[in-house]
Amino acid sequence: MSTPDISRPVDRYGKDFTPEKPKGIAGKVIAVIMVVAIALILIAATARIMTKDDSPIEGSFVTNERIDDSTNRVWIDVVRSNTEIPSYCIATSLDYAMAEVGRREVIIPAGGEAQMRIAVDMPTRGYPVSGGIYGCSENVPSYMNTENPTYDQARS
């Protein structure tokens, strides 16, 4: 038994433009490279997510109070895993457009509680309506005096 001829008549239907299967390995190499690249990106993203939560100090915005048109008081909660290391946080004041109109670096000296609420008064260059926290770190810059902080610790 032989297979029937299923070729189409060129004079009736025109030339067949069905692409031929590639005969080389270039397509397979590109596919393997793409799979490896995607796997590396997923591994790097997973590693980044896993190490992001290992912060030794974390700060969160609690609330704010407008003292006057150019002064804002921002309360932040700070949680430290090691209270023996001095650290600092950066608190911000925001206007209605959520633009930063004030910023203050807050020193947290060594010792004290692992969790504390801090009130930060900061001058602003615009009308303050909200606040925030930019971040916290244990790597205190050399220009900051960790022995004499300038904030009021809120008493609970």
N, CA, C and O atoms as a DFTB+ gen file, in Angstrom:
624 C
 N C O
     1  1       0.824      -1.166       0.000
     2  2       0.000       0.000       0.000
     3  2       0.868       1.229       0.000
     4  3       1.839       1.310       0.753
     5  1       0.548       2.142      -0.796
     6  2       1.300       3.385      -0.853
     7  2       0.414       4.533      -0.394
     8  3      -0.813       4.459      -0.461
     9  1       1.064       5.600       0.074
    10  2       0.308       6.761       0.535
    11  2      -0.141       7.569      -0.656
    12  3       0.595       7.715      -1.632
    13  1      -1.356       8.097      -0.579
    14  2      -1.853       8.886      -1.714
    15  2      -1.127      10.228      -1.812
    16  3      -0.650      10.754      -0.806
    17  1      -1.047      10.767      -2.995
    18  2      -0.413      12.062      -3.253
    19  2      -1.396      13.161      -2.866
    20  3      -2.444      13.318      -3.492
    21  1      -1.043      13.928      -1.813
    22  2      -1.959      14.986      -1.347
    23  2      -1.441      16.372      -1.700
    24  3      -1.874      17.366      -1.115
    25  1      -0.526      16.444      -2.644
    26  2      -0.034      17.760      -3.043
    27  2      -1.134      18.510      -3.763
    28  3      -1.947      17.913      -4.470
    29  1      -1.155      19.770      -3.589
    30  2      -2.199      20.590      -4.201
    31  2      -1.733      21.107      -5.565
    32  3      -0.548      21.372      -5.764
    33  1      -2.637      21.240      -6.461
    34  2      -2.273      21.730      -7.794
    35  2      -1.847      23.199      -7.729
    36  3      -2.616      24.057      -7.297
    37  1      -0.605      23.481      -8.165
    38  2      -0.068      24.838      -8.115
    39  2      -0.826      25.759      -9.047
    40  3      -1.029      26.927      -8.714
    41  1      -1.255      25.271     -10.212
    42  2      -1.965      26.142     -11.155
    43  2      -3.340      26.537     -10.642
    44  3      -3.880      27.557     -11.070
    45  1      -3.918      25.762      -9.740
    46  2      -5.244      26.099      -9.225
    47  2      -5.169      26.907      -7.927
    48  3      -5.934      27.859      -7.771
    49  1      -4.256      26.559      -6.967
    50  2      -4.217      27.184      -5.654
    51  2      -3.029      28.103      -5.434
    52  3      -3.017      28.815      -4.430
    53  1      -2.070      28.133      -6.269
    54  2      -0.882      28.944      -6.084
    55  2       0.194      28.178      -5.329
    56  3      -0.005      27.039      -4.907
    57  1       1.337      28.835      -5.172
    58  2       2.473      28.196      -4.520
    59  2       2.203      28.020      -3.028
    60  3       1.597      28.881      -2.392
    61  1       2.652      26.916      -2.489
    62  2       2.499      26.616      -1.069
    63  2       3.560      27.397      -0.276
    64  3       4.760      27.212      -0.479
    65  1       3.096      28.272       0.631
    66  2       4.014      29.105       1.430
    67  2       4.176      28.602       2.863
    68  3       4.596      29.360       3.738
    69  1       3.854      27.364       3.108
    70  2       4.027      26.806       4.446
    71  2       5.514      26.762       4.769
    72  3       6.299      26.183       4.018
    73  1       5.911      27.390       5.914
    74  2       7.341      27.393       6.218
    75  2       7.836      25.989       6.546
    76  3       7.120      25.178       7.132
    77  1       9.054      25.731       6.161
    78  2       9.657      24.437       6.460
    79  2      10.211      24.452       7.870
    80  3      10.568      25.507       8.395
    81  1      10.281      23.289       8.477
    82  2      10.855      23.178       9.800
    83  2      12.348      23.467       9.711
    84  3      13.016      23.021       8.778
    85  1      12.880      24.226      10.697
    86  2      14.315      24.483      10.661
    87  2      15.091      23.182      10.834
    88  3      14.711      22.302      11.606
    89  1      16.173      23.092      10.101
    90  2      16.960      21.867      10.132
    91  2      18.163      21.986      11.057
    92  3      18.781      20.976      11.395
    93  1      18.513      23.223      11.479
    94  2      19.676      23.410      12.344
    95  2      19.301      23.368      13.813
    96  3      18.152      23.099      14.166
    97  1      20.283      23.637      14.670
    98  2      20.057      23.630      16.113
    99  2      19.986      25.038      16.692
   100  3      19.908      25.189      17.911
   101  1      20.010      26.061      15.863
   102  2      20.020      27.446      16.361
   103  2      18.766      27.757      17.178
   104  3      18.864      28.388      18.231
   105  1      17.617      27.336      16.724
   106  2      16.382      27.587      17.453
   107  2      16.366      26.896      18.800
   108  3      15.879      27.451      19.785
   109  1      16.900      25.685      18.844
   110  2      16.947      24.950      20.107
   111  2      17.909      25.605      21.088
   112  3      17.638      25.647      22.288
   113  1      19.028      26.114      20.590
   114  2      19.997      26.786      21.451
   115  2      19.393      28.056      22.039
   116  3      19.565      28.325      23.228
   117  1      18.700      28.826      21.237
   118  2      18.058      30.054      21.717
   119  2      16.998      29.727      22.764
   120  3      16.885      30.434      23.765
   121  1      16.221      28.668      22.550
   122  2      15.195      28.267      23.516
   123  2      15.831      27.857      24.845
   124  3      15.320      28.213      25.907
   125  1      16.930      27.119      24.799
   126  2      17.605      26.704      26.025
   127  2      18.167      27.915      26.761
   128  3      18.068      27.989      27.986
   129  1      18.755      28.862      26.036
   130  2      19.295      30.075      26.653
   131  2      18.181      30.874      27.325
   132  3      18.369      31.387      28.427
   133  1      17.042      30.982      26.682
   134  2      15.919      31.713      27.268
   135  2      15.405      31.025      28.536
   136  3      15.096      31.705      29.515
   137  1      15.311      29.721      28.540
   138  2      14.852      28.989      29.725
   139  2      15.837      29.185      30.872
   140  3      15.421      29.387      32.012
   141  1      17.136      29.128      30.587
   142  2      18.148      29.331      31.623
   143  2      18.081      30.767      32.166
   144  3      18.196      30.973      33.374
   145  1      17.896      31.761      31.282
   146  2      17.810      33.158      31.712
   147  2      16.594      33.375      32.609
   148  3      16.699      34.055      33.630
   149  1      15.463      32.820      32.253
   150  2      14.260      32.964      33.074
   151  2      14.454      32.286      34.428
   152  3      14.022      32.813      35.454
   153  1      15.101      31.123      34.437
   154  2      15.367      30.433      35.706
   155  2      16.286      31.266      36.597
   156  3      16.059      31.342      37.804
   157  1      17.316      31.893      36.027
   158  2      18.217      32.734      36.816
   159  2      17.496      33.953      37.379
   160  3      17.740      34.341      38.522
   161  1      16.627      34.550      36.606
   162  2      15.861      35.709      37.078
   163  2      14.946      35.298      38.236
   164  3      14.838      36.025      39.224
   165  1      14.298      34.159      38.126
   166  2      13.432      33.681      39.206
   167  2      14.229      33.373      40.469
   168  3      13.768      33.666      41.572
   169  1      15.403      32.795      40.329
   170  2      16.249      32.495      41.487
   171  2      16.701      33.787      42.157
   172  3      16.679      33.885      43.384
   173  1      17.113      34.784      41.366
   174  2      17.553      36.062      41.931
   175  2      16.400      36.782      42.636
   176  3      16.597      37.355      43.708
   177  1      15.210      36.759      42.052
   178  2      14.053      37.409      42.669
   179  2      13.678      36.719      43.980
   180  3      13.338      37.387      44.957
   181  1      13.736      35.405      44.005
   182  2      13.428      34.669      45.230
   183  2      14.446      34.980      46.321
   184  3      14.074      35.170      47.479
   185  1      15.714      35.034      45.964
   186  2      16.750      35.359      46.947
   187  2      16.553      36.767      47.496
   188  3      16.749      36.996      48.689
   189  1      16.173      37.700      46.653
   190  2      15.939      39.087      47.075
   191  2      14.763      39.167      48.043
   192  3      14.829      39.870      49.051
   193  1      13.706      38.457      47.740
   194  2      12.530      38.466      48.608
   195  2      12.850      37.813      49.948
   196  3      12.388      38.280      50.989
   197  1      13.619      36.761      49.934
   198  2      13.948      36.049      51.174
   199  2      14.840      36.883      52.090
   200  3      14.694      36.807      53.310
   201  1      15.753      37.670      51.543
   202  2      16.661      38.464      52.373
   203  2      16.089      39.825      52.722
   204  3      16.649      40.511      53.576
   205  1      15.008      40.239      52.105
   206  2      14.434      41.550      52.372
   207  2      13.892      41.646      53.793
   208  3      13.935      42.725      54.383
   209  1      13.398      40.584      54.347
   210  2      12.781      40.593      55.665
   211  2      13.795      40.482      56.798
   212  3      13.401      40.452      57.964
   213  1      15.068      40.421      56.496
   214  2      16.088      40.256      57.525
   215  2      16.607      41.584      58.055
   216  3      17.754      41.656      58.495
   217  1      15.807      42.624      58.025
   218  2      16.238      43.941      58.473
   219  2      16.359      43.965      59.998
   220  3      15.434      43.551      60.697
   221  1      17.502      44.449      60.524
   222  2      17.682      44.474      61.974
   223  2      16.888      45.581      62.665
   224  3      16.712      45.552      63.883
   225  1      16.407      46.559      61.889
   226  2      15.606      47.648      62.458
   227  2      14.522      48.016      61.460
   228  3      14.770      48.096      60.257
   229  1      13.327      48.237      61.967
   230  2      12.207      48.608      61.115
   231  2      11.455      49.763      61.749
   232  3      11.285      49.818      62.966
   233  1      11.017      50.670      60.923
   234  2      10.227      51.799      61.397
   235  2       8.912      51.867      60.660
   236  3       8.831      51.485      59.492
   237  1       7.881      52.351      61.327
   238  2       6.584      52.512      60.678
   239  2       5.941      53.814      61.154
   240  3       6.070      54.212      62.312
   241  1       5.254      54.453      60.232
   242  2       4.558      55.706      60.503
   243  2       3.306      55.411      61.319
   244  3       2.559      54.483      61.008
   245  1       3.079      56.212      62.375
   246  2       1.896      56.030      63.211
   247  2       0.878      57.121      62.890
   248  3      -0.213      56.830      62.400
   249  1       1.233      58.371      63.163
   250  2       0.338      59.485      62.904
   251  2       1.145      60.767      62.895
   252  3       2.353      60.761      63.134
   253  1       0.463      61.868      62.615
   254  2       1.134      63.162      62.641
   255  2       0.204      64.220      63.222
   256  3      -1.009      64.030      63.312
   257  1       0.804      65.334      63.612
   258  2       0.055      66.473      64.146
   259  2       0.698      67.738      63.600
   260  3       1.903      67.942      63.744
   261  1      -0.102      68.580      62.978
   262  2       0.418      69.852      62.477
   263  2       0.470      70.825      63.640
   264  3      -0.565      71.195      64.194
   265  1       1.686      71.243      64.013
   266  2       1.866      72.183      65.120
   267  2       1.494      73.590      64.653
   268  3       0.731      74.288      65.321
   269  1       2.026      73.997      63.524
   270  2       1.641      75.252      62.870
   271  2       1.874      75.062      61.370
   272  3       2.148      73.950      60.918
   273  1       1.765      76.154      60.597
   274  2       1.868      76.030      59.146
   275  2       3.247      75.587      58.662
   276  3       3.394      75.183      57.509
   277  1       4.241      75.658      59.515
   278  2       5.586      75.278      59.067
   279  2       6.257      74.255      59.992
   280  3       7.470      74.055      59.918
   281  1       5.478      73.615      60.854
   282  2       6.035      72.593      61.746
   283  2       5.075      71.416      61.827
   284  3       3.866      71.587      61.986
   285  1       5.632      70.234      61.715
   286  2       4.833      69.020      61.780
   287  2       5.456      68.080      62.808
   288  3       6.678      67.944      62.870
   289  1       4.625      67.438      63.605
   290  2       5.092      66.422      64.548
   291  2       4.649      65.069      64.011
   292  3       3.464      64.837      63.774
   293  1       5.615      64.184      63.822
   294  2       5.352      62.853      63.275
   295  2       5.712      61.819      64.334
   296  3       6.789      61.881      64.925
   297  1       4.812      60.869      64.573
   298  2       5.094      59.767      65.488
   299  2       5.443      58.542      64.659
   300  3       4.750      58.201      63.700
   301  1       6.533      57.886      65.049
   302  2       6.946      56.666      64.373
   303  2       7.178      55.570      65.413
   304  3       7.597      55.844      66.537
   305  1       6.905      54.350      65.028
   306  2       7.226      53.182      65.848
   307  2       8.486      52.554      65.288
   308  3       8.604      52.349      64.079
   309  1       9.431      52.247      66.171
   310  2      10.697      51.648      65.772
   311  2      10.853      50.333      66.515
   312  3      10.684      50.270      67.733
   313  1      11.181      49.276      65.764
   314  2      11.421      47.960      66.345
   315  2      12.836      47.547      65.964
   316  3      13.182      47.469      64.785
   317  1      13.665      47.278      67.008
   318  2      15.061      46.874      66.778
   319  2      15.277      45.463      67.289
   320  3      14.731      45.075      68.321
   321  1      16.079      44.694      66.559
   322  2      16.402      43.346      67.030
   323  2      17.578      43.369      67.992
   324  3      17.685      42.495      68.852
   325  1      18.469      44.359      67.863
   326  2      19.617      44.480      68.749
   327  2      19.654      45.903      69.299
   328  3      19.949      46.851      68.572
   329  1      19.352      46.044      70.583
   330  2      19.295      47.380      71.173
   331  2      20.665      47.911      71.572
   332  3      20.776      49.070      71.974
   333  1      21.695      47.108      71.472
   334  2      23.043      47.546      71.853
   335  2      23.743      48.328      70.745
   336  3      24.819      48.882      70.969
   337  1      23.156      48.380      69.570
   338  2      23.753      49.090      68.437
   339  2      22.961      50.367      68.189
   340  3      21.738      50.308      68.061
   341  1      23.635      51.539      68.118
   342  2      22.895      52.764      67.783
   343  2      22.398      52.702      66.344
   344  3      23.013      52.065      65.488
   345  1      21.294      53.363      66.095
   346  2      20.710      53.357      64.756
   347  2      20.007      54.685      64.514
   348  3      19.980      55.558      65.381
   349  1      19.443      54.820      63.326
   350  2      18.713      56.050      63.014
   351  2      17.610      55.755      62.008
   352  3      17.652      54.754      61.293
   353  1      16.619      56.647      61.968
   354  2      15.524      56.573      61.011
   355  2      15.351      57.948      60.367
   356  3      15.767      58.963      60.927
   357  1      14.744      57.968      59.206
   358  2      14.453      59.222      58.513
   359  2      12.940      59.367      58.420
   360  3      12.266      58.569      57.768
   361  1      12.410      60.405      59.085
   362  2      10.980      60.704      59.063
   363  2      10.739      61.851      58.076
   364  3      11.597      62.716      57.903
   365  1       9.575      61.853      57.435
   366  2       9.254      62.875      56.449
   367  2       7.887      63.482      56.726
   368  3       7.033      62.859      57.356
   369  1       7.691      64.715      56.243
   370  2       6.386      65.380      56.248
   371  2       5.957      65.553      54.798
   372  3       6.781      65.812      53.921
   373  1       4.660      65.408      54.557
   374  2       4.125      65.460      53.201
   375  2       3.023      66.502      53.107
   376  3       2.336      66.784      54.088
   377  1       2.860      67.075      51.913
   378  2       1.764      68.016      51.677
   379  2       0.601      67.298      50.991
   380  3       0.618      66.073      50.864
   381  1      -0.414      68.056      50.546
   382  2      -1.586      67.440      49.927
   383  2      -1.251      66.657      48.669
   384  3      -1.907      65.658      48.375
   385  1      -0.248      67.088      47.923
   386  2       0.157      66.393      46.701
   387  2       1.074      65.211      47.003
   388  3       1.609      64.596      46.081
   389  1       1.261      64.889      48.272
   390  2       2.142      63.825      48.748
   391  2       3.604      64.085      48.374
   392  3       4.399      63.155      48.234
   393  1       3.938      65.363      48.215
   394  2       5.324      65.767      47.997
   395  2       5.981      65.977      49.349
   396  3       5.343      66.437      50.296
   397  1       7.245      65.642      49.433
   398  2       7.969      65.789      50.688
   399  2       8.261      67.257      50.947
   400  3       8.905      67.921      50.135
   401  1       7.780      67.769      52.097
   402  2       8.017      69.167      52.455
   403  2       8.878      69.300      53.705
   404  3       9.199      70.413      54.121
   405  1       9.252      68.177      54.304
   406  2      10.120      68.190      55.473
   407  2      10.743      66.829      55.683
   408  3      10.158      65.800      55.345
   409  1      11.955      66.838      56.254
   410  2      12.665      65.583      56.497
   411  2      13.527      65.753      57.733
   412  3      14.113      66.814      57.947
   413  1      13.606      64.709      58.545
   414  2      14.434      64.771      59.741
   415  2      15.024      63.399      60.020
   416  3      14.333      62.382      59.964
   417  1      16.305      63.394      60.319
   418  2      16.986      62.164      60.717
   419  2      16.887      62.032      62.230
   420  3      17.192      62.972      62.963
   421  1      16.461      60.870      62.692
   422  2      16.226      60.631      64.110
   423  2      17.231      59.601      64.600
   424  3      17.295      58.490      64.074
   425  1      18.014      59.969      65.603
   426  2      19.002      59.054      66.165
   427  2      18.345      58.232      67.269
   428  3      17.611      58.762      68.103
   429  1      18.618      56.945      67.260
   430  2      18.166      56.050      68.316
   431  2      19.430      55.487      68.961
   432  3      20.071      54.602      68.395
   433  1      19.795      55.998      70.151
   434  2      21.047      55.564      70.767
   435  2      20.979      54.116      71.238
   436  3      19.900      53.536      71.352
   437  1      22.138      53.547      71.507
   438  2      22.207      52.178      72.010
   439  2      21.518      52.096      73.371
   440  3      21.490      53.064      74.132
   441  1      20.968      50.929      73.656
   442  2      20.248      50.739      74.903
   443  2      18.772      51.028      74.718
   444  3      18.324      51.319      73.609
   445  1      18.039      50.951      75.772
   446  2      16.616      51.247      75.717
   447  2      15.793      50.040      75.316
   448  3      16.263      48.903      75.353
   449  1      14.571      50.305      74.937
   450  2      13.616      49.260      74.591
   451  2      13.830      48.759      73.166
   452  3      14.382      49.470      72.326
   453  1      13.395      47.545      72.905
   454  2      13.465      46.995      71.550
   455  2      12.385      47.610      70.670
   456  3      12.561      47.736      69.458
   457  1      11.254      47.996      71.288
   458  2      10.175      48.635      70.547
   459  2       9.871      49.962      71.218
   460  3       9.639      50.016      72.426
   461  1       9.875      51.036      70.433
   462  2       9.622      52.349      71.013
   463  2       8.845      53.228      70.028
   464  3       8.921      53.051      68.812
   465  1       8.098      54.176      70.593
   466  2       7.369      55.166      69.801
   467  2       8.070      56.505      69.998
   468  3       8.313      56.924      71.129
   469  1       8.389      57.165      68.907
   470  2       9.158      58.406      68.951
   471  2       8.357      59.515      68.278
   472  3       7.801      59.319      67.198
   473  1       8.300      60.683      68.923
   474  2       7.677      61.873      68.343
   475  2       8.790      62.750      67.773
   476  3       9.755      63.069      68.468
   477  1       8.653      63.135      66.508
   478  2       9.678      63.914      65.827
   479  2       9.064      65.222      65.356
   480  3       8.142      65.217      64.541
   481  1       9.570      66.350      65.866
   482  2       9.142      67.666      65.377
   483  2      10.081      68.075      64.260
   484  3      11.302      68.006      64.400
   485  1       9.494      68.505      63.140
   486  2      10.339      68.898      62.019
   487  2       9.798      70.149      61.344
   488  3       8.592      70.289      61.143
   489  1      10.711      71.061      60.995
   490  2      10.291      72.228      60.227
   491  2       9.955      71.798      58.802
   492  3      10.563      70.880      58.252
   493  1       8.969      72.486      58.218
   494  2       8.565      72.154      56.850
   495  2       8.625      73.400      55.983
   496  3       8.537      74.522      56.481
   497  1       8.773      73.194      54.704
   498  2       8.822      74.304      53.755
   499  2       7.494      74.468      53.009
   500  3       7.407      75.215      52.035
   501  1       6.477      73.769      53.472
   502  2       5.149      73.854      52.892
   503  2       4.128      73.492      53.956
   504  3       4.482      73.263      55.113
   505  1       2.874      73.440      53.570
   506  2       1.790      73.122      54.494
   507  2       1.756      71.611      54.743
   508  3       1.403      70.859      53.835
   509  1       2.110      71.148      55.942
   510  2       2.160      69.707      56.190
   511  2       0.776      69.134      56.476
   512  3       0.011      69.708      57.251
   513  1       0.456      68.008      55.854
   514  2      -0.823      67.346      56.102
   515  2      -0.665      65.885      56.481
   516  3      -1.614      65.271      56.968
   517  1       0.503      65.321      56.270
   518  2       0.732      63.929      56.608
   519  2       2.208      63.715      56.867
   520  3       3.009      64.647      56.792
   521  1       2.552      62.504      57.167
   522  2       3.949      62.174      57.414
   523  2       4.266      60.801      56.884
   524  3       3.418      60.135      56.290
   525  1       5.469      60.391      57.100
   526  2       5.888      59.068      56.659
   527  2       7.251      58.751      57.215
   528  3       7.858      59.553      57.924
   529  1       7.717      57.582      56.886
   530  2       9.059      57.186      57.279
   531  2       9.769      56.688      56.032
   532  3       9.265      55.828      55.309
   533  1      10.942      57.243      55.796
   534  2      11.720      56.891      54.607
   535  2      12.434      55.571      54.806
   536  3      12.525      54.765      53.880
   537  1      12.942      55.346      56.006
   538  2      13.639      54.096      56.287
   539  2      14.458      54.203      57.554
   540  3      14.583      55.276      58.144
   541  1      15.019      53.067      57.967
   542  2      15.850      53.000      59.168
   543  2      17.090      52.170      58.866
   544  3      17.092      51.335      57.960
   545  1      18.149      52.414      59.643
   546  2      19.387      51.675      59.444
   547  2      20.215      51.680      60.715
   548  3      20.077      52.561      61.563
   549  1      21.078      50.681      60.832
   550  2      22.038      50.643      61.929
   551  2      23.364      51.285      61.524
   552  3      24.236      51.473      62.373
   553  1      23.530      51.620      60.265
   554  2      24.752      52.263      59.784
   555  2      24.604      53.773      59.937
   556  3      24.230      54.467      58.992
   557  1      24.898      54.269      61.121
   558  2      24.726      55.685      61.435
   559  2      25.844      56.479      60.753
   560  3      27.018      56.139      60.904
   561  1      25.493      57.547      59.995
   562  2      26.519      58.372      59.359
   563  2      27.421      59.044      60.395
   564  3      27.008      59.276      61.531
   565  1      28.631      59.346      60.000
   566  2      29.621      59.888      60.937
   567  2      29.246      61.274      61.462
   568  3      29.692      61.652      62.545
   569  1      28.446      62.033      60.732
   570  2      28.102      63.387      61.173
   571  2      27.019      63.411      62.248
   572  3      26.733      64.474      62.798
   573  1      26.414      62.276      62.560
   574  2      25.350      62.243      63.564
   575  2      25.924      61.888      64.934
   576  3      26.777      61.009      65.053
   577  1      25.446      62.583      65.960
   578  2      25.900      62.373      67.333
   579  2      24.939      61.399      68.014
   580  3      23.812      61.764      68.347
   581  1      25.387      60.159      68.220
   582  2      24.511      59.152      68.818
   583  2      24.377      59.305      70.328
   584  3      23.520      58.659      70.931
   585  1      25.194      60.135      70.949
   586  2      25.131      60.325      72.404
   587  2      24.067      61.340      72.816
   588  3      23.630      61.342      73.967
   589  1      23.643      62.206      71.884
   590  2      22.711      63.274      72.228
   591  2      21.577      63.325      71.199
   592  3      21.603      64.182      70.316
   593  1      20.590      62.441      71.287
   594  2      19.484      62.469      70.316
   595  2      18.580      63.672      70.563
   596  3      18.471      64.159      71.689
   597  1      17.937      64.140      69.507
   598  2      17.047      65.297      69.605
   599  2      15.622      64.899      69.250
   600  3      15.084      65.343      68.236
   601  1      15.020      64.076      70.072
   602  2      13.636      63.702      69.874
   603  2      13.005      63.469      71.242
   604  3      13.700      63.393      72.255
   605  1      11.689      63.357      71.255
   606  2      10.958      63.072      72.487
   607  2      10.379      61.675      72.362
   608  3       9.620      61.390      71.436
   609  1      10.737      60.811      73.290
   610  2      10.187      59.472      73.277
   611  2       8.795      59.535      73.886
   612  3       8.629      60.005      75.011
   613  1       7.807      59.070      73.160
   614  2       6.437      59.097      73.668
   615  2       6.297      58.088      74.790
   616  3       6.742      56.947      74.670
   617  1       5.691      58.503      75.857
   618  2       5.472      57.621      77.004
   619  2       4.105      56.974      76.874
   620  3       3.094      57.661      76.730
   621  1       4.080      55.669      76.925
   622  2       2.794      54.951      76.802
   623  2       2.300      54.500      78.141
   624  3       1.238      53.883      78.231
